[in-house]
mmCIF file with all atom_site columns, C-alpha atoms in Angstrom:
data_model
loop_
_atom_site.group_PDB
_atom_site.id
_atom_site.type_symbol
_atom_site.label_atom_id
_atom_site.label_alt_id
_atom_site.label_comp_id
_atom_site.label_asym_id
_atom_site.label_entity_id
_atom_site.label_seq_id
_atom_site.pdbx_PDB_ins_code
_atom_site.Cartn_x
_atom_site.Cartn_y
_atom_site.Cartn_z
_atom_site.occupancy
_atom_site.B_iso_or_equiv
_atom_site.pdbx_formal_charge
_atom_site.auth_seq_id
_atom_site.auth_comp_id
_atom_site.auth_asym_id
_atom_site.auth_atom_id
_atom_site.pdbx_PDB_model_num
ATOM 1   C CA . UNK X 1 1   ? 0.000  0.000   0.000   1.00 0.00 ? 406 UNK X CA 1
ATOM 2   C CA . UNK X 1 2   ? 2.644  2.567   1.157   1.00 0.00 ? 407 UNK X CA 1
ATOM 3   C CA . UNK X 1 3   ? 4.657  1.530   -2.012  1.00 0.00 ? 408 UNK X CA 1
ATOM 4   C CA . UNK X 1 4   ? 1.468  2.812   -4.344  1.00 0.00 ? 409 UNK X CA 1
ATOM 5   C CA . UNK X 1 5   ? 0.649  5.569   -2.577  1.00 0.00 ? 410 UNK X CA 1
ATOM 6   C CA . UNK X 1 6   ? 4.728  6.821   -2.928  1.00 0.00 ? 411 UNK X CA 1
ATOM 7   C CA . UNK X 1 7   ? 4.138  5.932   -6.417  1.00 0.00 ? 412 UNK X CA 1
ATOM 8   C CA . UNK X 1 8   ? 1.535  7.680   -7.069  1.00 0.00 ? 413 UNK X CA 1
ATOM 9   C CA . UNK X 1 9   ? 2.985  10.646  -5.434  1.00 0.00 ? 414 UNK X CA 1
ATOM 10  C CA . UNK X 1 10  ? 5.533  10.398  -7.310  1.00 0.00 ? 415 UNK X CA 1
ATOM 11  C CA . UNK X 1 11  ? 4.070  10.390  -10.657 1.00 0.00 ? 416 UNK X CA 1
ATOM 12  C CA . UNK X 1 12  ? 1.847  13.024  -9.382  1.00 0.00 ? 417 UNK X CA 1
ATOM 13  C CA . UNK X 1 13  ? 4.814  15.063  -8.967  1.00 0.00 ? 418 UNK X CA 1
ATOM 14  C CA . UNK X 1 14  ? 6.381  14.291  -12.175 1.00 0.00 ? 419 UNK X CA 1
ATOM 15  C CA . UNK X 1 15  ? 3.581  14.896  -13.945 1.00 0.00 ? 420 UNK X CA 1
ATOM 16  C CA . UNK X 1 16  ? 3.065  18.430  -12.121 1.00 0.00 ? 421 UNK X CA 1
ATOM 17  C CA . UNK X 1 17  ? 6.645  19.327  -12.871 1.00 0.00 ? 422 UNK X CA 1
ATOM 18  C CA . UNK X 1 18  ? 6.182  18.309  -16.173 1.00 0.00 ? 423 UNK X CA 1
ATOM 19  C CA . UNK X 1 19  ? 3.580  20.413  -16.549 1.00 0.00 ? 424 UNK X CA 1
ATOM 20  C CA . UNK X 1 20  ? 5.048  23.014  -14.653 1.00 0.00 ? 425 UNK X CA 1
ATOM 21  C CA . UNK X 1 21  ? 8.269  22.943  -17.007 1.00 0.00 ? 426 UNK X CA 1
ATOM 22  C CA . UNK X 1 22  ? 6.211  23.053  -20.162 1.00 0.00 ? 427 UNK X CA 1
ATOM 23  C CA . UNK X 1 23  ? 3.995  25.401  -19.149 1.00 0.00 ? 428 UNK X CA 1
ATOM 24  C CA . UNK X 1 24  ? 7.368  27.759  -18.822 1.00 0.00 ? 429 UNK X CA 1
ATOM 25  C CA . UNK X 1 25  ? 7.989  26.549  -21.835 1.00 0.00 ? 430 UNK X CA 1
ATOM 26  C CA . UNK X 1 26  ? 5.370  28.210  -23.362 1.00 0.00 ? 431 UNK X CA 1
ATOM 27  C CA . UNK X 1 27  ? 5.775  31.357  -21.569 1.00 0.00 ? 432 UNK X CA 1
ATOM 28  C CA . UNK X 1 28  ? 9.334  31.595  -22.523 1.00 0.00 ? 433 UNK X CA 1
ATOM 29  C CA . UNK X 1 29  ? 8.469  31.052  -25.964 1.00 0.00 ? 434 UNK X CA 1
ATOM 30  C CA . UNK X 1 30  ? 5.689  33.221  -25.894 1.00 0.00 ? 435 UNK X CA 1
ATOM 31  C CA . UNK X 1 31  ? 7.640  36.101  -24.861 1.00 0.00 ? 436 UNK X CA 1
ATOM 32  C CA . UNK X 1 32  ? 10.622 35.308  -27.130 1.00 0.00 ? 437 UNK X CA 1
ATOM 33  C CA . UNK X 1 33  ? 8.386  35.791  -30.011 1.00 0.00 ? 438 UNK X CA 1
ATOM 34  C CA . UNK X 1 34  ? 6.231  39.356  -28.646 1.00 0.00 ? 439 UNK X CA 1
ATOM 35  C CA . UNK X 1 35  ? 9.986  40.681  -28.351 1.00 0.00 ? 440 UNK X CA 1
ATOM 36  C CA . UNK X 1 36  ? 10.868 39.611  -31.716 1.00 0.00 ? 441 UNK X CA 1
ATOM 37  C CA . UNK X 1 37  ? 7.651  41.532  -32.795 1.00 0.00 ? 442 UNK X CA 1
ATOM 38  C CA . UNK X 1 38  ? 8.203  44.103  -31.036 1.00 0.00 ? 443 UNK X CA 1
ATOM 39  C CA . UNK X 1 39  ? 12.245 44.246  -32.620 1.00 0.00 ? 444 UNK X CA 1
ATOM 40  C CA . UNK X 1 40  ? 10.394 43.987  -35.828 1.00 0.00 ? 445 UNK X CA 1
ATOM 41  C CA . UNK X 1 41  ? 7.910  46.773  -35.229 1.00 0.00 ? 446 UNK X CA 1
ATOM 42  C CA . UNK X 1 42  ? 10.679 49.369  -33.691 1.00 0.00 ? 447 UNK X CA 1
ATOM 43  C CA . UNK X 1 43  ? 13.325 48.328  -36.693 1.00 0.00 ? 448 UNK X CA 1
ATOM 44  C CA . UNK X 1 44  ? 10.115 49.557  -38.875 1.00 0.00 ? 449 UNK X CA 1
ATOM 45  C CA . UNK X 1 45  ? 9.521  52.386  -36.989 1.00 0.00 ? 450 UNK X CA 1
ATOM 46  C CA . UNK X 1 46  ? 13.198 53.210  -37.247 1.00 0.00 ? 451 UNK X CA 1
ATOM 47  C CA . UNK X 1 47  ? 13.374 52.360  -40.874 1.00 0.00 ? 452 UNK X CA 1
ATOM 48  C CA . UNK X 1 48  ? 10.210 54.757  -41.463 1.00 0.00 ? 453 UNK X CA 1
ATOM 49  C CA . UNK X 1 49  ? 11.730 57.394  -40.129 1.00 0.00 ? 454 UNK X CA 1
ATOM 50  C CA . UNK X 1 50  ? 15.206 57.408  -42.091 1.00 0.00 ? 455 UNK X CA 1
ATOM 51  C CA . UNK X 1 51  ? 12.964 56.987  -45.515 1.00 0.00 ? 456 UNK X CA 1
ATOM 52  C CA . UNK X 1 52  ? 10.952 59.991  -44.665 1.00 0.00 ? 457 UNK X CA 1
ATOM 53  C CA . UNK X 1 53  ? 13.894 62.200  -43.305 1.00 0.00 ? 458 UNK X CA 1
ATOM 54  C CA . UNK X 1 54  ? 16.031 60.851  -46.477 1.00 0.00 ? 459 UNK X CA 1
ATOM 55  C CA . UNK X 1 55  ? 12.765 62.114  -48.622 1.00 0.00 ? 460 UNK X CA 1
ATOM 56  C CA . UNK X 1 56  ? 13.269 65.275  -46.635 1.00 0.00 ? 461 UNK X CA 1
ATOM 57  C CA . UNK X 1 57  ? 16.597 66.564  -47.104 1.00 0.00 ? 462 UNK X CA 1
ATOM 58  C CA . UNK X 1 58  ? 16.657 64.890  -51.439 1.00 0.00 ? 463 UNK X CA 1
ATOM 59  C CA . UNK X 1 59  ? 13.489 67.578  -51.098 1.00 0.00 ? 464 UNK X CA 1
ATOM 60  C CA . UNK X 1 60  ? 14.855 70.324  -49.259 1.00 0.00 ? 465 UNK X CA 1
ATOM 61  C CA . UNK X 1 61  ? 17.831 69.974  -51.606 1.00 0.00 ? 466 UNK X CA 1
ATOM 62  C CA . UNK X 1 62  ? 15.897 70.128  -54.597 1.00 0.00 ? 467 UNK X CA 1
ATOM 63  C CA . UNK X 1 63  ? 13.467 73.176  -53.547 1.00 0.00 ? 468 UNK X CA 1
ATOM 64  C CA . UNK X 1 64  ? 17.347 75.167  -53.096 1.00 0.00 ? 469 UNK X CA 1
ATOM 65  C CA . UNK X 1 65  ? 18.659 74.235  -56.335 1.00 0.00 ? 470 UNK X CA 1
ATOM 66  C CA . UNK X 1 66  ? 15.577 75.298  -58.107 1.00 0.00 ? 471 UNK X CA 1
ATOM 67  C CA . UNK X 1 67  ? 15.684 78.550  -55.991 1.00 0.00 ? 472 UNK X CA 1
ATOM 68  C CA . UNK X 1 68  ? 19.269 78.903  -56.774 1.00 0.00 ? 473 UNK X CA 1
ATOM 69  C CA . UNK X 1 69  ? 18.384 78.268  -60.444 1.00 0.00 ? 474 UNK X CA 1
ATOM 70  C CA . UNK X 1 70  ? 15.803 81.080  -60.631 1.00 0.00 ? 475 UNK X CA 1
ATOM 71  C CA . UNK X 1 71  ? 17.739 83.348  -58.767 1.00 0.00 ? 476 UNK X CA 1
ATOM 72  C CA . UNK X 1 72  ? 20.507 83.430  -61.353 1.00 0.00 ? 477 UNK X CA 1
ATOM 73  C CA . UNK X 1 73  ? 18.313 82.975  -64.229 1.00 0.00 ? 478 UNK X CA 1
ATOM 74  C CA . UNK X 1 74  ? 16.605 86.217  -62.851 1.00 0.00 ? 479 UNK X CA 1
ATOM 75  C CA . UNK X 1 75  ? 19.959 87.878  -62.183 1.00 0.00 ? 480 UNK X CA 1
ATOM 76  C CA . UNK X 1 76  ? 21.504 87.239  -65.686 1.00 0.00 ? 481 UNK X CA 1
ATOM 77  C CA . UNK X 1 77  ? 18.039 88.278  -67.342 1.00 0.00 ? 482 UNK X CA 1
ATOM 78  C CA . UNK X 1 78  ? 18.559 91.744  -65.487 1.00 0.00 ? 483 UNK X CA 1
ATOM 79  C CA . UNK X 1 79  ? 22.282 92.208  -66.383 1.00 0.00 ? 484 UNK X CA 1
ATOM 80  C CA . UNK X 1 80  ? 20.802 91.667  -70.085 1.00 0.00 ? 485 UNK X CA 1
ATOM 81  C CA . UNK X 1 81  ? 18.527 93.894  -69.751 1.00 0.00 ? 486 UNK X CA 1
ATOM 82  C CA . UNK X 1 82  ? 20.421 96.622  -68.063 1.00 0.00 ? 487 UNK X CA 1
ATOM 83  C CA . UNK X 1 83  ? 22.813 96.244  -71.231 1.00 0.00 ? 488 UNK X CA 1
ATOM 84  C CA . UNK X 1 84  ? 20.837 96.737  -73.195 1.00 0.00 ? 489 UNK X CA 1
ATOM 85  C CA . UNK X 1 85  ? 19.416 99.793  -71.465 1.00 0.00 ? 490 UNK X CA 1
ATOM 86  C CA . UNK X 1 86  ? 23.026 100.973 -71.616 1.00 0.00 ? 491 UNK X CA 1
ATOM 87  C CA . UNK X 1 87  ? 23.584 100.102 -75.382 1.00 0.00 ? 492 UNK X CA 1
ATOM 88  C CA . UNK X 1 88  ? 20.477 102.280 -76.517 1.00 0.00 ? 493 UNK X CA 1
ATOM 89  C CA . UNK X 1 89  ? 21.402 105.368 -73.912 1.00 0.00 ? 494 UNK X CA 1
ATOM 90  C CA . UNK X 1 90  ? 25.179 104.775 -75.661 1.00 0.00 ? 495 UNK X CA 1
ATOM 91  C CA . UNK X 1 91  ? 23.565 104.933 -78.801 1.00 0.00 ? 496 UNK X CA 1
ATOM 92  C CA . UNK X 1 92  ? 20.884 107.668 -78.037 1.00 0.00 ? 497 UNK X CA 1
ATOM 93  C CA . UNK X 1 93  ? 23.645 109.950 -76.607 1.00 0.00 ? 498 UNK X CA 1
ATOM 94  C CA . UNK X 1 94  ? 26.064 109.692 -80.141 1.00 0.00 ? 499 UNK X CA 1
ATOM 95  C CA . UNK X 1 95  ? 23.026 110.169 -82.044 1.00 0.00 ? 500 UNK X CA 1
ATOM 96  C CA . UNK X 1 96  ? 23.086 107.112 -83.632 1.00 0.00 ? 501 UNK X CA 1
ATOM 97  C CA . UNK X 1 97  ? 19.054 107.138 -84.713 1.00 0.00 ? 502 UNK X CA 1
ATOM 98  C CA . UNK X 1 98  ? 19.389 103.897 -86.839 1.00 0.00 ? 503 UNK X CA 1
ATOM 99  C CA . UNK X 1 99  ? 21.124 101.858 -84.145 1.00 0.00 ? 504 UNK X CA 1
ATOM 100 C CA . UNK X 1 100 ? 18.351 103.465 -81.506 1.00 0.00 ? 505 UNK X CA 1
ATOM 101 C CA . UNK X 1 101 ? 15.604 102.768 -83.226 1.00 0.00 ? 506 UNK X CA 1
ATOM 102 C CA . UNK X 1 102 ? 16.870 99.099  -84.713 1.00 0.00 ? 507 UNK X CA 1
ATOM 103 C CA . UNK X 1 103 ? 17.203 98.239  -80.596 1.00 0.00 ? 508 UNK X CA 1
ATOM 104 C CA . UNK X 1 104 ? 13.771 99.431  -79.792 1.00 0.00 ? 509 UNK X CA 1
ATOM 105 C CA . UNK X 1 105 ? 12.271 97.151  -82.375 1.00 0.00 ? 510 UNK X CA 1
ATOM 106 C CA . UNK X 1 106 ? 14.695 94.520  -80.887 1.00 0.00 ? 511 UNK X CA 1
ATOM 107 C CA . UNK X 1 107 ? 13.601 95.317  -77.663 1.00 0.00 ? 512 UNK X CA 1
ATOM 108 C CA . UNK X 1 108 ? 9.891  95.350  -78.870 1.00 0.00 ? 513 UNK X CA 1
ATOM 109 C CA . UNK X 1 109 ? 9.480  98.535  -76.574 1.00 0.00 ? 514 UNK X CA 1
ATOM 110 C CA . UNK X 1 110 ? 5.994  99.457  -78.029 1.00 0.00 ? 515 UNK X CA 1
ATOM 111 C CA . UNK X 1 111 ? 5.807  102.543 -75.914 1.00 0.00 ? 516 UNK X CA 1
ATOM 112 C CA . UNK X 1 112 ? 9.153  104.245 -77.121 1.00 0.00 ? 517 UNK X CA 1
ATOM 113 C CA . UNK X 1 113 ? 8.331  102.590 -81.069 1.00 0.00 ? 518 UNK X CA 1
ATOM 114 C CA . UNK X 1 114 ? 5.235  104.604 -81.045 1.00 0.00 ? 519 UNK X CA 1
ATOM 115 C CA . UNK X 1 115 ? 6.196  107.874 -79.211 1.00 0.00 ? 520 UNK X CA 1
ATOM 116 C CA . UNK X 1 116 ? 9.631  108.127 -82.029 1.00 0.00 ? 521 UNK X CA 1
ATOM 117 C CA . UNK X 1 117 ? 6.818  107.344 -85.038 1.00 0.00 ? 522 UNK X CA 1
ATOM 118 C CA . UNK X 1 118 ? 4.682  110.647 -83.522 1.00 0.00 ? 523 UNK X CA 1
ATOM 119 C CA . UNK X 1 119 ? 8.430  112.210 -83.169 1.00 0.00 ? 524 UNK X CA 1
ATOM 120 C CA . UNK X 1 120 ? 8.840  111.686 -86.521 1.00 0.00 ? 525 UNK X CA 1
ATOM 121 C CA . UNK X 1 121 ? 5.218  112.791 -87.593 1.00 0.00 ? 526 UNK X CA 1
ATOM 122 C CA . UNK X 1 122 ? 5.730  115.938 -85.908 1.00 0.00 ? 527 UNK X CA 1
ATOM 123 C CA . UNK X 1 123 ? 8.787  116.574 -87.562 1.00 0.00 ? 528 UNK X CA 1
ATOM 124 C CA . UNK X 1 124 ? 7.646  115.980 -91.069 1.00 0.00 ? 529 UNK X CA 1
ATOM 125 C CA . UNK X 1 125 ? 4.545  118.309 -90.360 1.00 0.00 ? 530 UNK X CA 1
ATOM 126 C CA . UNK X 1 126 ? 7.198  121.150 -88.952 1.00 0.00 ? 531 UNK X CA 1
ATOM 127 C CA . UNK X 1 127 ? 9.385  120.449 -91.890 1.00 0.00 ? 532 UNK X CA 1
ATOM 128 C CA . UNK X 1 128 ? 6.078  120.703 -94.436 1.00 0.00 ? 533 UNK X CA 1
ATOM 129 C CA . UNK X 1 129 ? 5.104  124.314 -92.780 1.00 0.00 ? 534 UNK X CA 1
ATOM 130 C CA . UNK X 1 130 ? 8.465  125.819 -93.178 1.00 0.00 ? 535 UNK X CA 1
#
């Protein structure tokens, strides 16, 4: 009698460490794979981030070369333009009419086109009176 009853005792206990050992088993593995998931999910998060700040600074970088672009596109335009201001003063002042007038047409400067056609008009009436 005493030798079942240490028997079953014993497999009673063997089967509740058993049990006991699987059962950590599980947890272990359990939390082995949350903190792979959550290694996954912060490696994602981390990767997110560099994408976006990458996209960032290739924009950033962009939005200054175009500015840069402009800027000297803008810059050049007005050194052109303040040449050819010069040229037709230049020409104005050695009372070269030809060259004048052939940079207004250049220039498509409807304004001064049409005031030197009345210039002339008035002329050619003063010179018709006389």
């Amino acid at each position: 009698f005493f030798f079942f009853f240490f028997r079953k005792n014993l497999l009673k206990q063997a089967q509740e460490k058993l049990e006991k050992q699987q059962k950590h088993e599980q947890e272990k593995k359990k939390k082995r794979k949350h903190q792979e998931f959550l290694n996954a999910v912060l490696q994602h998060a981390k990767e997110f981030r560099d994408h976006h700040r990458q996209t960032q600074h290739r924009t950033i970088k962009l939005a200054k070369a175009v500015r840069i672009y402009h800027e000297n596109a803008e810059r050049e335009e007005k050194k052109e333009r303040e040449r050819i201001e010069k040229e037709r003063l230049k020409r104005l002042m050695s009372e070269d009419e030809e060259g004048y007038r052939k940079l207004i047409d250049e220039k498509k400067d409807k304004r001064l086109a049409q005031l030197l056609a009345q210039t002339d008009e008035f002329i050619k009436d003063m010179t018709n009176m006389v």
